Short mmCIF file of C-alpha atoms in Angstrom, two decimals:
data_model
loop_
_atom_site.label_atom_id
_atom_site.label_comp_id
_atom_site.label_asym_id
_atom_site.label_seq_id
_atom_site.Cartn_x
_atom_site.Cartn_y
_atom_site.Cartn_z
CA UNK A 607 -49.25 -10.69 9.83
CA UNK A 608 -47.49 -8.25 12.12
CA UNK A 609 -46.02 -9.92 15.17
CA UNK A 610 -45.94 -6.57 16.97
CA UNK A 611 -49.74 -6.49 16.82
CA UNK A 612 -50.29 -10.13 17.71
CA UNK A 613 -51.88 -10.99 21.04
CA UNK A 614 -49.72 -12.36 23.83
CA UNK A 615 -49.77 -13.16 27.51
CA UNK A 616 -47.66 -12.34 30.58
CA UNK A 617 -48.48 -14.77 33.34
CA UNK A 618 -52.28 -14.87 33.35
CA UNK A 619 -52.64 -11.39 31.86
CA UNK A 620 -53.74 -11.26 28.22
CA UNK A 621 -52.50 -8.39 26.06
CA UNK A 622 -53.95 -7.06 22.81
CA UNK A 623 -50.48 -6.56 21.30
CA UNK A 624 -46.78 -6.59 22.20
CA UNK A 625 -46.25 -2.83 22.61
CA UNK A 626 -45.42 -1.88 26.20
CA UNK A 627 -45.30 1.67 27.50
CA UNK A 628 -42.30 1.59 29.82
CA UNK A 629 -42.36 3.32 33.22
CA UNK A 630 -41.26 6.95 32.96
CA UNK A 631 -40.71 9.11 36.04
CA UNK A 632 -42.60 12.40 35.90
CA UNK A 633 -41.36 14.00 39.15
CA UNK A 634 -44.74 15.69 39.44
CA UNK A 635 -46.38 14.16 42.52
CA UNK A 636 -47.23 16.06 45.70
CA UNK A 637 -45.83 14.31 48.79
CA UNK A 638 -46.09 11.06 46.86
CA UNK A 639 -49.66 11.71 45.71
CA UNK A 640 -50.66 11.57 42.04
CA UNK A 641 -51.74 14.94 40.66
CA UNK A 642 -53.63 16.35 37.69
CA UNK A 643 -50.43 15.90 35.70
CA UNK A 644 -50.68 12.12 36.13
CA UNK A 645 -54.30 12.22 34.99
CA UNK A 646 -53.24 14.06 31.82
CA UNK A 647 -50.04 12.08 31.24
CA UNK A 648 -51.37 8.58 31.89
CA UNK A 649 -54.71 9.45 30.32
CA UNK A 650 -53.22 10.26 26.93
CA UNK A 651 -51.00 7.18 27.03
CA UNK A 652 -53.99 5.01 27.92
CA UNK A 653 -55.58 6.04 24.59
CA UNK A 654 -52.45 5.13 22.60
CA UNK A 655 -53.44 1.63 21.52
CA UNK A 656 -50.48 -0.01 23.27
CA UNK A 657 -50.94 -3.43 24.82
CA UNK A 658 -49.74 -2.50 28.31
CA UNK A 659 -49.17 0.72 30.25
CA UNK A 660 -46.77 0.56 33.23
CA UNK A 661 -46.99 3.41 35.72
CA UNK A 662 -43.72 5.14 36.59
CA UNK A 663 -41.40 4.01 39.38
CA UNK A 664 -43.53 4.30 42.50
CA UNK A 665 -41.83 4.58 45.88
CA UNK A 666 -42.71 2.06 48.58
CA UNK A 667 -41.68 4.50 51.33
CA UNK A 668 -41.03 8.22 51.45
CA UNK A 669 -37.24 7.98 51.73
CA UNK A 670 -37.26 5.73 48.66
CA UNK A 671 -38.20 8.60 46.34
CA UNK A 672 -35.63 9.78 43.83
CA UNK A 673 -36.96 13.33 44.16
CA UNK A 674 -39.56 15.05 46.35
CA UNK A 675 -41.85 14.88 43.30
CA UNK A 676 -41.78 11.10 42.92
CA UNK A 677 -45.00 9.13 42.89
CA UNK A 678 -45.61 6.97 45.97
CA UNK A 679 -48.02 4.32 47.20
CA UNK A 680 -47.23 3.93 50.88
CA UNK A 681 -50.30 5.18 52.74
CA UNK A 682 -54.03 5.83 52.41
CA UNK A 683 -53.52 9.32 50.95
CA UNK A 684 -51.21 8.20 48.15
CA UNK A 685 -53.54 5.27 47.45
CA UNK A 686 -56.60 7.52 47.23
CA UNK A 687 -54.86 9.96 44.87
CA UNK A 688 -53.81 7.22 42.46
CA UNK A 689 -57.25 5.62 42.65
CA UNK A 690 -58.84 8.85 41.41
CA UNK A 691 -56.52 8.93 38.39
CA UNK A 692 -57.08 5.27 37.56
CA UNK A 693 -60.86 5.59 37.81
CA UNK A 694 -60.84 8.33 35.19
CA UNK A 695 -58.57 6.33 32.88
CA UNK A 696 -60.67 3.19 33.14
CA UNK A 697 -63.83 5.08 32.28
CA UNK A 698 -62.48 5.55 28.76
CA UNK A 699 -59.77 2.94 28.13
CA UNK A 700 -59.54 -0.83 28.62
CA UNK A 701 -55.72 -0.82 28.51
CA UNK A 702 -54.15 -3.12 31.13
CA UNK A 703 -52.30 -1.01 33.69
CA UNK A 704 -49.23 -2.18 35.59
CA UNK A 705 -47.05 -0.41 38.12
CA UNK A 706 -43.32 -0.39 38.80
CA UNK A 707 -42.49 -0.57 42.52
CA UNK A 708 -39.15 0.85 43.53
CA UNK A 709 -36.84 2.30 46.13
CA UNK A 710 -34.10 4.71 45.09
CA UNK A 711 -31.63 3.77 47.85
CA UNK A 712 -28.52 5.95 47.61
CA UNK A 713 -29.87 7.72 44.51
CA UNK A 714 -32.73 9.25 46.52
CA UNK A 715 -33.08 12.82 47.83
CA UNK A 716 -32.29 14.57 44.54
CA UNK A 717 -33.71 17.54 42.67
CA UNK A 718 -35.82 16.92 39.57
CA UNK A 719 -33.80 16.60 36.33
CA UNK A 720 -34.91 20.02 35.06
CA UNK A 721 -33.72 21.48 38.38
CA UNK A 722 -30.25 20.01 37.95
CA UNK A 723 -30.77 16.56 39.45
CA UNK A 724 -28.20 17.13 42.21
CA UNK A 725 -28.46 15.61 45.68
CA UNK A 726 -30.55 17.83 47.95
CA UNK A 727 -29.00 19.05 51.18
CA UNK A 728 -30.84 18.25 54.39
CA UNK A 729 -31.73 21.92 54.86
CA UNK A 730 -33.02 22.15 51.26
CA UNK A 731 -35.71 19.48 51.45
CA UNK A 732 -33.39 16.47 51.29
CA UNK A 733 -33.25 13.46 53.57
CA UNK A 734 -30.88 10.73 54.72
CA UNK A 735 -30.56 7.96 52.16
CA UNK A 736 -29.94 4.23 52.62
CA UNK A 737 -28.07 1.59 50.64
CA UNK A 738 -26.47 -1.85 50.96
CA UNK A 739 -23.19 -0.12 51.86
CA UNK A 740 -22.34 3.37 53.10
CA UNK A 741 -20.91 4.59 49.78
CA UNK A 742 -22.26 7.58 47.89
CA UNK A 743 -23.25 7.49 44.22
CA UNK A 744 -21.17 10.57 43.36
CA UNK A 745 -17.91 11.55 45.02
CA UNK A 746 -18.60 14.40 47.42
CA UNK A 747 -22.22 13.50 48.01
CA UNK A 748 -23.65 12.75 51.45
CA UNK A 749 -23.08 8.99 51.91
CA UNK A 750 -26.05 6.70 52.54
CA UNK A 751 -26.63 4.78 55.76
CA UNK A 752 -25.84 1.06 55.40
CA UNK A 753 -29.00 -0.95 55.85
CA UNK A 754 -29.32 -3.06 59.00
CA UNK A 755 -31.27 -6.32 59.16
CA UNK A 756 -34.17 -4.43 60.73
CA UNK A 757 -34.04 -1.97 57.83
CA UNK A 758 -34.15 -4.81 55.32
CA UNK A 759 -37.21 -6.25 57.04
CA UNK A 760 -38.89 -2.82 56.98
CA UNK A 761 -38.23 -2.30 53.29
CA UNK A 762 -39.40 -5.80 52.42
CA UNK A 763 -42.65 -5.15 54.28
CA UNK A 764 -42.98 -1.81 52.49
CA UNK A 765 -42.83 -3.59 49.11
CA UNK A 766 -45.46 -6.05 50.33
CA UNK A 767 -47.77 -3.34 51.64
CA UNK A 768 -47.45 -1.31 48.45
CA UNK A 769 -48.12 -4.38 46.29
CA UNK A 770 -51.29 -5.04 48.28
CA UNK A 771 -52.39 -1.44 47.75
CA UNK A 772 -51.74 -1.84 44.03
CA UNK A 773 -53.98 -4.89 43.92
CA UNK A 774 -56.69 -2.97 45.79
CA UNK A 775 -56.49 -0.35 43.05
CA UNK A 776 -57.13 -3.01 40.41
CA UNK A 777 -53.64 -2.77 38.95
CA UNK A 778 -53.07 -5.81 36.76
CA UNK A 779 -49.29 -6.25 36.74
CA UNK A 780 -46.44 -5.48 39.16
CA UNK A 781 -42.87 -4.77 38.10
CA UNK A 782 -40.04 -4.68 40.64
CA UNK A 783 -37.46 -2.02 39.85
CA UNK A 784 -34.01 -3.64 40.03
CA UNK A 785 -32.43 -1.43 37.35
CA UNK A 786 -30.83 1.99 36.78
CA UNK A 787 -28.78 2.07 39.96
CA UNK A 788 -31.66 2.05 42.42
CA UNK A 789 -31.81 0.01 45.62
CA UNK A 790 -32.33 -3.53 44.32
CA UNK A 791 -29.73 -2.94 41.60
CA UNK A 792 -27.40 -1.62 44.31
CA UNK A 793 -27.65 -5.01 46.02
CA UNK A 794 -26.93 -6.87 42.77
CA UNK A 795 -23.84 -4.97 41.67
CA UNK A 796 -20.43 -5.62 43.25
CA UNK A 797 -19.64 -1.93 42.65
CA UNK A 798 -22.21 -0.79 45.20
CA UNK A 799 -22.62 -3.84 47.44
CA UNK A 800 -19.63 -4.33 49.75
CA UNK A 801 -21.48 -6.10 52.55
CA UNK A 802 -19.80 -8.94 54.44
CA UNK A 803 -23.00 -10.71 55.53
CA UNK A 804 -25.24 -13.10 53.59
CA UNK A 805 -26.43 -10.19 51.38
CA UNK A 806 -23.00 -9.36 49.96
CA UNK A 807 -19.96 -10.95 48.37
CA UNK A 808 -20.90 -13.84 46.10
CA UNK A 809 -23.40 -13.58 43.27
CA UNK A 810 -25.80 -15.78 45.22
CA UNK A 811 -25.59 -13.44 48.20
CA UNK A 812 -25.99 -10.28 46.14
CA UNK A 813 -29.12 -11.70 44.50
CA UNK A 814 -30.62 -12.69 47.85
CA UNK A 815 -32.43 -9.49 48.86
CA UNK A 816 -34.01 -8.77 45.44
CA UNK A 817 -35.22 -12.38 45.33
CA UNK A 818 -36.53 -12.12 48.89
CA UNK A 819 -38.49 -9.02 47.85
CA UNK A 820 -39.91 -10.94 44.90
CA UNK A 821 -40.95 -13.93 47.04
CA UNK A 822 -42.66 -11.65 49.55
CA UNK A 823 -44.54 -9.70 46.88
CA UNK A 824 -45.50 -12.83 44.96
CA UNK A 825 -47.03 -14.34 48.10
CA UNK A 826 -48.83 -11.09 48.95
CA UNK A 827 -50.86 -10.66 45.75
CA UNK A 828 -53.21 -12.84 43.75
CA UNK A 829 -51.69 -15.25 41.25
CA UNK A 830 -53.73 -13.54 38.53
CA UNK A 831 -51.34 -10.57 38.81
CA UNK A 832 -48.04 -11.15 36.98
CA UNK A 833 -44.97 -10.07 38.94
CA UNK A 834 -41.92 -9.25 36.85
CA UNK A 835 -38.63 -7.41 37.23
CA UNK A 836 -36.77 -4.70 35.38
CA UNK A 837 -33.01 -5.13 35.42
CA UNK A 838 -29.98 -3.32 34.11
CA UNK A 839 -28.22 -6.05 32.16
CA UNK A 840 -24.86 -4.33 32.63
CA UNK A 841 -23.35 -1.46 34.61
CA UNK A 842 -21.21 -0.59 31.59
CA UNK A 843 -18.25 -0.53 33.99
CA UNK A 844 -15.46 -3.11 34.12
CA UNK A 845 -15.79 -5.29 37.20
CA UNK A 846 -19.46 -4.39 37.70
CA UNK A 847 -22.75 -6.15 37.09
CA UNK A 848 -22.82 -7.71 33.62
CA UNK A 849 -25.01 -9.81 31.36
CA UNK A 850 -23.60 -13.13 32.55
CA UNK A 851 -24.78 -12.24 36.06
CA UNK A 852 -28.06 -10.94 34.60
CA UNK A 853 -28.65 -14.31 32.97
CA UNK A 854 -28.02 -16.06 36.29
CA UNK A 855 -30.39 -13.67 38.06
CA UNK A 856 -33.06 -14.07 35.36
CA UNK A 857 -32.86 -17.85 35.67
CA UNK A 858 -33.15 -17.63 39.46
CA UNK A 859 -36.07 -15.22 39.09
CA UNK A 860 -37.83 -17.59 36.71
CA UNK A 861 -37.21 -20.54 39.03
CA UNK A 862 -38.74 -18.55 41.89
CA UNK A 863 -41.91 -18.04 39.88
CA UNK A 864 -41.24 -14.69 38.20
CA UNK A 865 -43.41 -13.88 35.20
CA UNK A 866 -41.17 -11.76 32.96
CA UNK A 867 -37.87 -9.87 32.70
CA UNK A 868 -37.66 -6.31 31.37
CA UNK A 869 -34.11 -5.66 30.15
CA UNK A 870 -32.54 -2.21 30.34
CA UNK A 871 -28.99 -1.23 31.37
CA UNK A 872 -26.79 1.24 33.21
CA UNK A 873 -27.48 3.82 35.88
CA UNK A 874 -25.42 2.42 38.75
CA UNK A 875 -22.10 4.21 38.38
CA UNK A 876 -21.10 7.65 37.04
CA UNK A 877 -18.11 5.96 35.36
CA UNK A 878 -20.36 4.09 32.93
CA UNK A 879 -19.34 4.26 29.30
CA UNK A 880 -22.26 3.57 26.95
CA UNK A 881 -22.28 3.53 23.18
CA UNK A 882 -25.88 4.52 22.45
CA UNK A 883 -27.68 3.69 19.22
CA UNK A 884 -30.96 2.18 18.00
CA UNK A 885 -31.60 -1.06 19.86
CA UNK A 886 -28.32 -0.83 21.77
CA UNK A 887 -29.65 -2.91 24.67
CA UNK A 888 -31.28 -5.64 22.58
CA UNK A 889 -28.26 -8.00 22.48
CA UNK A 890 -28.59 -8.32 26.27
CA UNK A 891 -32.29 -9.12 25.99
CA UNK A 892 -31.58 -11.68 23.28
CA UNK A 893 -28.96 -13.45 25.38
CA UNK A 894 -31.29 -13.58 28.37
CA UNK A 895 -34.24 -14.75 26.26
CA UNK A 896 -32.19 -17.71 25.06
CA UNK A 897 -31.71 -18.85 28.66
CA UNK A 898 -35.23 -18.42 30.11
CA UNK A 899 -38.75 -19.45 29.09
CA UNK A 900 -40.62 -16.50 30.59
CA UNK A 901 -41.29 -13.46 28.38
CA UNK A 902 -38.50 -10.93 27.90
CA UNK A 903 -39.27 -7.27 27.21
CA UNK A 904 -36.70 -5.42 25.10
CA UNK A 905 -36.19 -1.66 25.29
CA UNK A 906 -33.71 1.02 24.23
CA UNK A 907 -33.99 3.53 21.37
CA UNK A 908 -36.60 1.53 19.51
CA UNK A 909 -38.39 4.30 17.64
CA UNK A 910 -39.37 2.93 14.21
CA UNK A 911 -42.25 0.45 13.70
CA UNK A 912 -40.22 -1.67 11.29
CA UNK A 913 -37.43 -1.91 13.86
CA UNK A 914 -39.87 -2.97 16.58
CA UNK A 915 -41.31 -5.60 14.27
CA UNK A 916 -37.82 -6.88 13.41
CA UNK A 917 -36.95 -7.18 17.12
CA UNK A 918 -39.75 -9.71 17.50
CA UNK A 919 -39.23 -11.45 14.18
CA UNK A 920 -35.53 -11.97 14.96
CA UNK A 921 -36.24 -13.31 18.44
CA UNK A 922 -34.49 -10.59 20.43
CA UNK A 923 -37.50 -10.12 22.70
CA UNK A 924 -41.10 -11.22 23.21
CA UNK A 925 -42.42 -7.69 23.70
CA UNK A 926 -41.09 -4.24 22.84
CA UNK A 927 -41.15 -1.34 25.31
CA UNK A 928 -41.07 2.33 24.35
CA UNK A 929 -40.53 5.30 26.63
CA UNK A 930 -39.29 8.61 25.17
CA UNK A 931 -40.63 7.67 21.73
CA UNK A 932 -44.09 7.36 23.27
CA UNK A 933 -43.80 10.75 24.95
CA UNK A 934 -42.81 12.29 21.63
CA UNK A 935 -45.62 10.53 19.79
CA UNK A 936 -48.42 9.32 22.11
CA UNK A 937 -50.17 7.77 19.08
CA UNK A 938 -47.12 5.71 18.10
CA UNK A 939 -49.08 2.42 18.06
CA UNK A 940 -51.64 3.90 15.66
CA UNK A 941 -48.93 5.02 13.28
CA UNK A 942 -47.13 1.69 13.63
CA UNK A 943 -50.32 -0.18 12.76
CA UNK A 944 -50.75 1.94 9.65
CA UNK A 945 -47.16 1.29 8.57
CA UNK A 946 -47.29 -2.46 9.29
CA UNK A 947 -50.75 -3.08 7.86
CA UNK A 948 -52.25 -3.95 11.23
CA UNK A 949 -54.99 -2.61 13.47
CA UNK A 950 -54.72 -0.62 16.70
CA UNK A 951 -57.41 0.07 19.25
CA UNK A 952 -58.67 3.62 19.74
CA UNK A 953 -61.49 5.33 21.61
CA UNK A 954 -64.65 5.58 19.49
CA UNK A 955 -64.50 9.37 19.83
CA UNK A 956 -61.33 9.32 17.70
CA UNK A 957 -62.21 6.77 15.01
CA UNK A 958 -63.09 9.46 12.51
CA UNK A 959 -59.51 10.76 12.71
CA UNK A 960 -58.25 8.05 10.34
CA UNK A 961 -56.60 9.64 7.30
CA UNK A 962 -57.99 8.87 3.87
CA UNK A 963 -56.41 5.69 2.56
CA UNK A 964 -55.96 4.24 6.04
CA UNK A 965 -59.55 3.32 6.83
CA UNK A 966 -59.72 0.24 9.05
CA UNK A 967 -56.42 0.92 10.79
CA UNK A 968 -58.24 1.84 14.01
CA UNK A 969 -60.82 -0.23 15.83
CA UNK A 970 -62.98 0.79 18.78
CA UNK A 971 -61.69 -0.04 22.24
CA UNK A 972 -65.19 -0.78 23.53
#
């Protein structure tokens, strides 16, 4: 029996299989509000047969957006726009939907990737950014403002308020974004956090604010909603955040009541040196999984069904996340089920699409 298509659970949330659609920024919102693009994008992914769909990094305040086109959930307008999209998805798909809550910190105020991705000037639609320390991501960029205690309290409350809005929308899982060089990762890494108060210096101090955010969010939403975290296991820079520190953070997160760890890497420093290949981040996930009891999600150039199955069989992760591979092939779970001799869920309108010789691969999602 395929382990990839076996049922599992994250916290109190039951999943049909172990395929996770990872959060993928679309840079296509309007002042933080979901648009028709999100209805199309998330709608097709909701029909994929995956076990869990996590909405892209969603800003908890306007200055926390990576780009002006980032999705947000910080006021009634952004909540209403996302509600409309989710209502349409749920009319046709039972897929559990999670959301990744984030703040870009010093990596905010940038153009979309297809527009160059450079930091936007203040007179070109940009804004002042914030970070643990007043040090820019790229040399020559406008430096961020170092966060004061009042700022930390504001951002923590923003995470709480956004988490409550997510619950109101019926979202079933919350992921805190502490990866890819964004604000919570900036607190974790000694390369970006040079504070001399209780939020900087030692590993314990650097972990403090991300863990405070988790505690506040966990207390703000129902215990039926799993709250997990996505981390970058390493900065890929000597002297930066590494997997030993990631293990310590994952253990602290588990002890605090966290429900899962989603293991990625990189994004904090332009100096990173990454050797990319299929499953290149899985050794980090495996090491973390050996030290915690909560589920670990592995991700990183996992494109072939047999590889995804092997990841689980070998114990590198409890679930497998796909991002670009799912964009390239939104029916990846169907094709994986056919290759692995399993079944994937599909809308009844599409059941007759099964190729000859593969009858029974798809089953109705209602």
